Amino acid sequence: MRLRRWRQTRLGLLFISPWVIGFAVFYLYPFFATLYYSFTSFTGVGNPVPVGLANYSGLIHDGTFRTALFNTFYYTIIEVPLSTAAALGLAILLNMKVRGQAIYRTLFYMPSIVPVVASSLIFVWIFQPSFGVVNSLLTDIHVQGPTWFFSITWSKPTFILLGLWGLGQPMVIYLAALQGVPKEMYEVAALEGAGPLQRLRNVTLPMISPIILFNVILSLVLSIQYFTQAQVIESPPGSPGSSTMFYVTYYYQQAFTDLHLGYASAMAFLLFILVLIVTVLLLKTSSRWVYYENDQR
């Protein structure tokens, strides 16, 4: 029996070895290497020079770092609730039995499969201050449109609008969750006199609350790591002023433009800690509002 178990264990380890090797090479090694480099001064050439906590103390006194942190929090705090509400609202509308339902679902999902760079360039054209579609429409009603991406005041709100463009993926997840809600619960609620809003609040939202939690965590992580759109649209990155200098934008600048790899590694490790704290807090507080069907509490 022991020999058989050993053979089965060895066979199982052999089958999972590609994943274990990939995880060690592409996740564990970069993680510990980043942690090590965060305590050094390193430019990618020569040997790293240990500097202790100098990189972390430098971040505390770095005004651009604080600006990037503020811009990231600003974007995240507004984008996550808006995108969650918009994706859930679209899913509820697309779950209704109407004529042409498949066409509507396809149309609302299509923006999410457009490459990020392409959609960013499309938005630059739409919100172009001189000849963009939005400002042309505003001019027709005698309203002076702002400069959108090129304004310190309007740049972050415009990026938030851009973030609402590709809601197809969370929308589809919500749509699948809505179709899993038992119809009998709606029928019972209707018999007891519950209106549409009451059914939404007391039946729909509790039943899909685990999916809401999943999408909120995913949206938070992606918002904290916001980078590609700002890097593509703004030139130089972070302009106008420092209004679009997001956390990962500044990290990219330090690592690949200025070659301060030790400093950037400290930023990367702090980003990991930030995402971990936010995720743990959400999971810890989720018991107050997330309903699990088999939960016996």
mmCIF file of C-alpha atoms in Angstrom, residues 13-200:
data_model
loop_
_atom_site.group_PDB
_atom_site.id
_atom_site.type_symbol
_atom_site.label_atom_id
_atom_site.label_comp_id
_atom_site.label_asym_id
_atom_site.label_seq_id
_atom_site.Cartn_x
_atom_site.Cartn_y
_atom_site.Cartn_z
ATOM 1 C CA LEU A 13 3.712 15.498 -8.717
ATOM 2 C CA LEU A 14 4.896 14.695 -12.235
ATOM 3 C CA PHE A 15 1.608 15.915 -13.722
ATOM 4 C CA ILE A 16 1.577 19.183 -11.757
ATOM 5 C CA SER A 17 5.323 19.813 -12.165
ATOM 6 C CA PRO A 18 4.859 22.139 -15.221
ATOM 7 C CA TRP A 19 2.576 24.373 -13.165
ATOM 8 C CA VAL A 20 4.898 24.242 -10.120
ATOM 9 C CA ILE A 21 7.929 25.130 -12.251
ATOM 10 C CA GLY A 22 6.029 27.943 -13.997
ATOM 11 C CA PHE A 23 4.764 29.301 -10.670
ATOM 12 C CA ALA A 24 8.265 29.239 -9.177
ATOM 13 C CA VAL A 25 9.922 30.852 -12.212
ATOM 14 C CA PHE A 26 7.303 33.467 -13.124
ATOM 15 C CA TYR A 27 5.802 34.299 -9.698
ATOM 16 C CA LEU A 28 7.902 33.242 -6.695
ATOM 17 C CA TYR A 29 11.307 34.219 -8.074
ATOM 18 C CA PRO A 30 10.179 37.687 -9.324
ATOM 19 C CA PHE A 31 8.442 38.312 -5.992
ATOM 20 C CA PHE A 32 11.487 37.571 -3.845
ATOM 21 C CA ALA A 33 13.802 39.272 -6.343
ATOM 22 C CA THR A 34 11.671 42.417 -6.155
ATOM 23 C CA LEU A 35 11.747 42.292 -2.356
ATOM 24 C CA TYR A 36 15.532 41.950 -2.420
ATOM 25 C CA TYR A 37 16.089 44.743 -4.955
ATOM 26 C CA SER A 38 13.834 47.064 -2.932
ATOM 27 C CA PHE A 39 16.634 47.239 -0.332
ATOM 28 C CA THR A 40 19.302 48.028 -2.905
ATOM 29 C CA SER A 41 20.400 50.697 -5.372
ATOM 30 C CA PHE A 42 20.349 49.026 -8.781
ATOM 31 C CA THR A 43 20.289 50.314 -12.350
ATOM 32 C CA GLY A 44 20.228 46.964 -14.149
ATOM 33 C CA VAL A 45 23.978 47.160 -14.826
ATOM 34 C CA GLY A 46 26.544 45.890 -12.375
ATOM 35 C CA ASN A 47 25.830 44.550 -8.914
ATOM 36 C CA PRO A 48 23.073 45.859 -6.623
ATOM 37 C CA VAL A 49 24.338 48.019 -3.759
ATOM 38 C CA PRO A 50 22.537 47.458 -0.423
ATOM 39 C CA VAL A 51 20.982 50.673 0.912
ATOM 40 C CA GLY A 52 18.716 49.320 3.649
ATOM 41 C CA LEU A 53 15.437 51.213 3.983
ATOM 42 C CA ALA A 54 16.605 54.212 1.943
ATOM 43 C CA ASN A 55 14.223 53.483 -0.945
ATOM 44 C CA TYR A 56 11.228 53.289 1.390
ATOM 45 C CA SER A 57 12.181 56.423 3.293
ATOM 46 C CA GLY A 58 12.694 58.160 -0.050
ATOM 47 C CA LEU A 59 9.145 57.294 -1.058
ATOM 48 C CA ILE A 60 7.802 58.930 2.089
ATOM 49 C CA HIS A 61 9.460 62.230 1.143
ATOM 50 C CA ASP A 62 8.750 61.943 -2.593
ATOM 51 C CA GLY A 63 6.128 64.510 -3.619
ATOM 52 C CA THR A 64 5.525 62.876 -7.002
ATOM 53 C CA PHE A 65 4.922 59.534 -5.275
ATOM 54 C CA ARG A 66 2.304 61.127 -3.021
ATOM 55 C CA THR A 67 0.661 62.723 -6.057
ATOM 56 C CA ALA A 68 0.577 59.381 -7.871
ATOM 57 C CA LEU A 69 -0.923 57.741 -4.795
ATOM 58 C CA PHE A 70 -3.605 60.437 -4.543
ATOM 59 C CA ASN A 71 -4.479 60.201 -8.254
ATOM 60 C CA THR A 72 -4.772 56.431 -7.998
ATOM 61 C CA PHE A 73 -7.049 56.620 -4.947
ATOM 62 C CA TYR A 74 -9.134 59.329 -6.611
ATOM 63 C CA TYR A 75 -9.623 57.178 -9.706
ATOM 64 C CA THR A 76 -10.298 53.986 -7.725
ATOM 65 C CA ILE A 77 -12.784 55.454 -5.247
ATOM 66 C CA ILE A 78 -14.931 56.906 -8.046
ATOM 67 C CA GLU A 79 -14.407 54.312 -10.780
ATOM 68 C CA VAL A 80 -15.143 51.147 -8.777
ATOM 69 C CA PRO A 81 -18.635 52.132 -7.509
ATOM 70 C CA LEU A 82 -19.600 53.640 -10.873
ATOM 71 C CA SER A 83 -18.409 50.660 -12.918
ATOM 72 C CA THR A 84 -20.042 48.201 -10.511
ATOM 73 C CA ALA A 85 -23.388 50.002 -10.635
ATOM 74 C CA ALA A 86 -23.226 50.463 -14.423
ATOM 75 C CA ALA A 87 -22.284 46.835 -15.157
ATOM 76 C CA LEU A 88 -24.953 45.509 -12.800
ATOM 77 C CA GLY A 89 -27.583 47.878 -14.223
ATOM 78 C CA LEU A 90 -26.773 46.825 -17.783
ATOM 79 C CA ALA A 91 -26.923 43.159 -16.801
ATOM 80 C CA ILE A 92 -30.365 43.635 -15.231
ATOM 81 C CA LEU A 93 -31.631 45.407 -18.353
ATOM 82 C CA LEU A 94 -30.158 42.784 -20.678
ATOM 83 C CA ASN A 95 -31.687 40.010 -18.568
ATOM 84 C CA MET A 96 -35.178 41.205 -19.477
ATOM 85 C CA LYS A 97 -37.058 39.261 -22.112
ATOM 86 C CA VAL A 98 -37.266 41.742 -24.969
ATOM 87 C CA ARG A 99 -37.117 41.433 -28.720
ATOM 88 C CA GLY A 100 -33.567 41.490 -30.086
ATOM 89 C CA GLN A 101 -32.079 40.542 -26.715
ATOM 90 C CA ALA A 102 -29.073 38.750 -28.256
ATOM 91 C CA ILE A 103 -28.258 41.787 -30.416
ATOM 92 C CA TYR A 104 -28.297 44.135 -27.432
ATOM 93 C CA ARG A 105 -26.066 41.796 -25.438
ATOM 94 C CA THR A 106 -23.589 41.601 -28.297
ATOM 95 C CA LEU A 107 -23.508 45.374 -28.768
ATOM 96 C CA PHE A 108 -22.842 46.072 -25.100
ATOM 97 C CA TYR A 109 -20.193 43.359 -24.877
ATOM 98 C CA MET A 110 -18.258 44.374 -27.999
ATOM 99 C CA PRO A 111 -16.364 47.341 -26.432
ATOM 100 C CA SER A 112 -14.685 44.981 -23.966
ATOM 101 C CA ILE A 113 -12.977 43.040 -26.772
ATOM 102 C CA VAL A 114 -11.535 46.161 -28.403
ATOM 103 C CA PRO A 115 -7.791 46.397 -27.577
ATOM 104 C CA VAL A 116 -7.063 48.905 -24.821
ATOM 105 C CA VAL A 117 -4.707 50.957 -26.990
ATOM 106 C CA ALA A 118 -7.282 51.200 -29.785
ATOM 107 C CA SER A 119 -10.098 52.212 -27.445
ATOM 108 C CA SER A 120 -7.839 54.811 -25.822
ATOM 109 C CA LEU A 121 -7.064 56.381 -29.197
ATOM 110 C CA ILE A 122 -10.759 56.341 -30.100
ATOM 111 C CA PHE A 123 -11.536 58.254 -26.902
ATOM 112 C CA VAL A 124 -8.810 60.792 -27.671
ATOM 113 C CA TRP A 125 -10.547 61.462 -30.988
ATOM 114 C CA ILE A 126 -14.020 61.601 -29.397
ATOM 115 C CA PHE A 127 -12.896 64.026 -26.671
ATOM 116 C CA GLN A 128 -10.501 66.058 -28.832
ATOM 117 C CA PRO A 129 -11.016 69.699 -27.734
ATOM 118 C CA SER A 130 -10.986 71.260 -31.231
ATOM 119 C CA PHE A 131 -12.853 68.826 -33.480
ATOM 120 C CA GLY A 132 -13.961 65.999 -31.183
ATOM 121 C CA VAL A 133 -17.489 64.610 -31.380
ATOM 122 C CA VAL A 134 -18.399 65.547 -27.796
ATOM 123 C CA ASN A 135 -17.268 69.167 -28.012
ATOM 124 C CA SER A 136 -18.891 69.540 -31.443
ATOM 125 C CA LEU A 137 -22.222 68.456 -29.938
ATOM 126 C CA LEU A 138 -21.739 70.825 -27.006
ATOM 127 C CA THR A 139 -20.980 73.680 -29.407
ATOM 128 C CA ASP A 140 -24.255 72.999 -31.205
ATOM 129 C CA ILE A 141 -26.126 73.769 -27.976
ATOM 130 C CA HIS A 142 -23.889 76.790 -27.282
ATOM 131 C CA VAL A 143 -21.842 75.170 -24.506
ATOM 132 C CA GLN A 144 -18.082 75.604 -24.375
ATOM 133 C CA GLY A 145 -16.628 72.121 -23.935
ATOM 134 C CA PRO A 146 -13.585 71.521 -21.718
ATOM 135 C CA THR A 147 -10.253 70.222 -22.970
ATOM 136 C CA TRP A 148 -10.903 66.811 -21.370
ATOM 137 C CA PHE A 149 -7.706 64.710 -21.368
ATOM 138 C CA PHE A 150 -5.611 67.856 -21.726
ATOM 139 C CA SER A 151 -7.034 69.695 -18.719
ATOM 140 C CA ILE A 152 -5.758 69.366 -15.160
ATOM 141 C CA THR A 153 -9.329 69.613 -13.886
ATOM 142 C CA TRP A 154 -10.978 67.267 -16.380
ATOM 143 C CA SER A 155 -8.280 64.689 -17.103
ATOM 144 C CA LYS A 156 -9.105 62.224 -14.307
ATOM 145 C CA PRO A 157 -12.916 62.436 -14.815
ATOM 146 C CA THR A 158 -12.340 61.738 -18.516
ATOM 147 C CA PHE A 159 -10.278 58.668 -17.668
ATOM 148 C CA ILE A 160 -13.131 57.543 -15.423
ATOM 149 C CA LEU A 161 -15.495 57.836 -18.413
ATOM 150 C CA LEU A 162 -13.014 55.800 -20.432
ATOM 151 C CA GLY A 163 -13.067 53.158 -17.695
ATOM 152 C CA LEU A 164 -16.839 52.834 -18.086
ATOM 153 C CA TRP A 165 -16.389 51.995 -21.770
ATOM 154 C CA GLY A 166 -15.326 48.358 -21.398
ATOM 155 C CA LEU A 167 -17.837 46.944 -18.924
ATOM 156 C CA GLY A 168 -18.644 43.911 -21.042
ATOM 157 C CA GLN A 169 -16.793 41.339 -18.966
ATOM 158 C CA PRO A 170 -18.263 42.160 -15.529
ATOM 159 C CA MET A 171 -21.633 42.676 -17.223
ATOM 160 C CA VAL A 172 -21.550 39.122 -18.634
ATOM 161 C CA ILE A 173 -20.598 37.725 -15.210
ATOM 162 C CA TYR A 174 -23.515 39.570 -13.596
ATOM 163 C CA LEU A 175 -25.805 38.380 -16.373
ATOM 164 C CA ALA A 176 -24.842 34.753 -15.718
ATOM 165 C CA ALA A 177 -25.431 35.261 -11.997
ATOM 166 C CA LEU A 178 -28.868 36.802 -12.600
ATOM 167 C CA GLN A 179 -29.918 33.806 -14.663
ATOM 168 C CA GLY A 180 -29.015 31.566 -11.749
ATOM 169 C CA VAL A 181 -31.456 33.229 -9.344
ATOM 170 C CA PRO A 182 -34.435 30.862 -8.848
ATOM 171 C CA LYS A 183 -37.571 32.249 -10.461
ATOM 172 C CA GLU A 184 -39.645 30.810 -7.621
ATOM 173 C CA MET A 185 -38.171 33.417 -5.273
ATOM 174 C CA TYR A 186 -39.434 36.231 -7.490
ATOM 175 C CA GLU A 187 -42.859 34.605 -7.681
ATOM 176 C CA VAL A 188 -43.094 34.268 -3.897
ATOM 177 C CA ALA A 189 -41.961 37.862 -3.414
ATOM 178 C CA ALA A 190 -44.543 39.073 -5.960
ATOM 179 C CA LEU A 191 -47.303 37.132 -4.180
ATOM 180 C CA GLU A 192 -46.343 38.847 -0.932
ATOM 181 C CA GLY A 193 -46.752 42.234 -2.602
ATOM 182 C CA ALA A 194 -43.110 43.107 -3.255
ATOM 183 C CA GLY A 195 -42.617 45.598 -6.074
ATOM 184 C CA PRO A 196 -39.751 45.607 -8.595
ATOM 185 C CA LEU A 197 -37.421 47.645 -6.373
ATOM 186 C CA GLN A 198 -38.181 45.482 -3.357
ATOM 187 C CA ARG A 199 -37.513 42.320 -5.360
ATOM 188 C CA LEU A 200 -34.246 43.812 -6.551
#
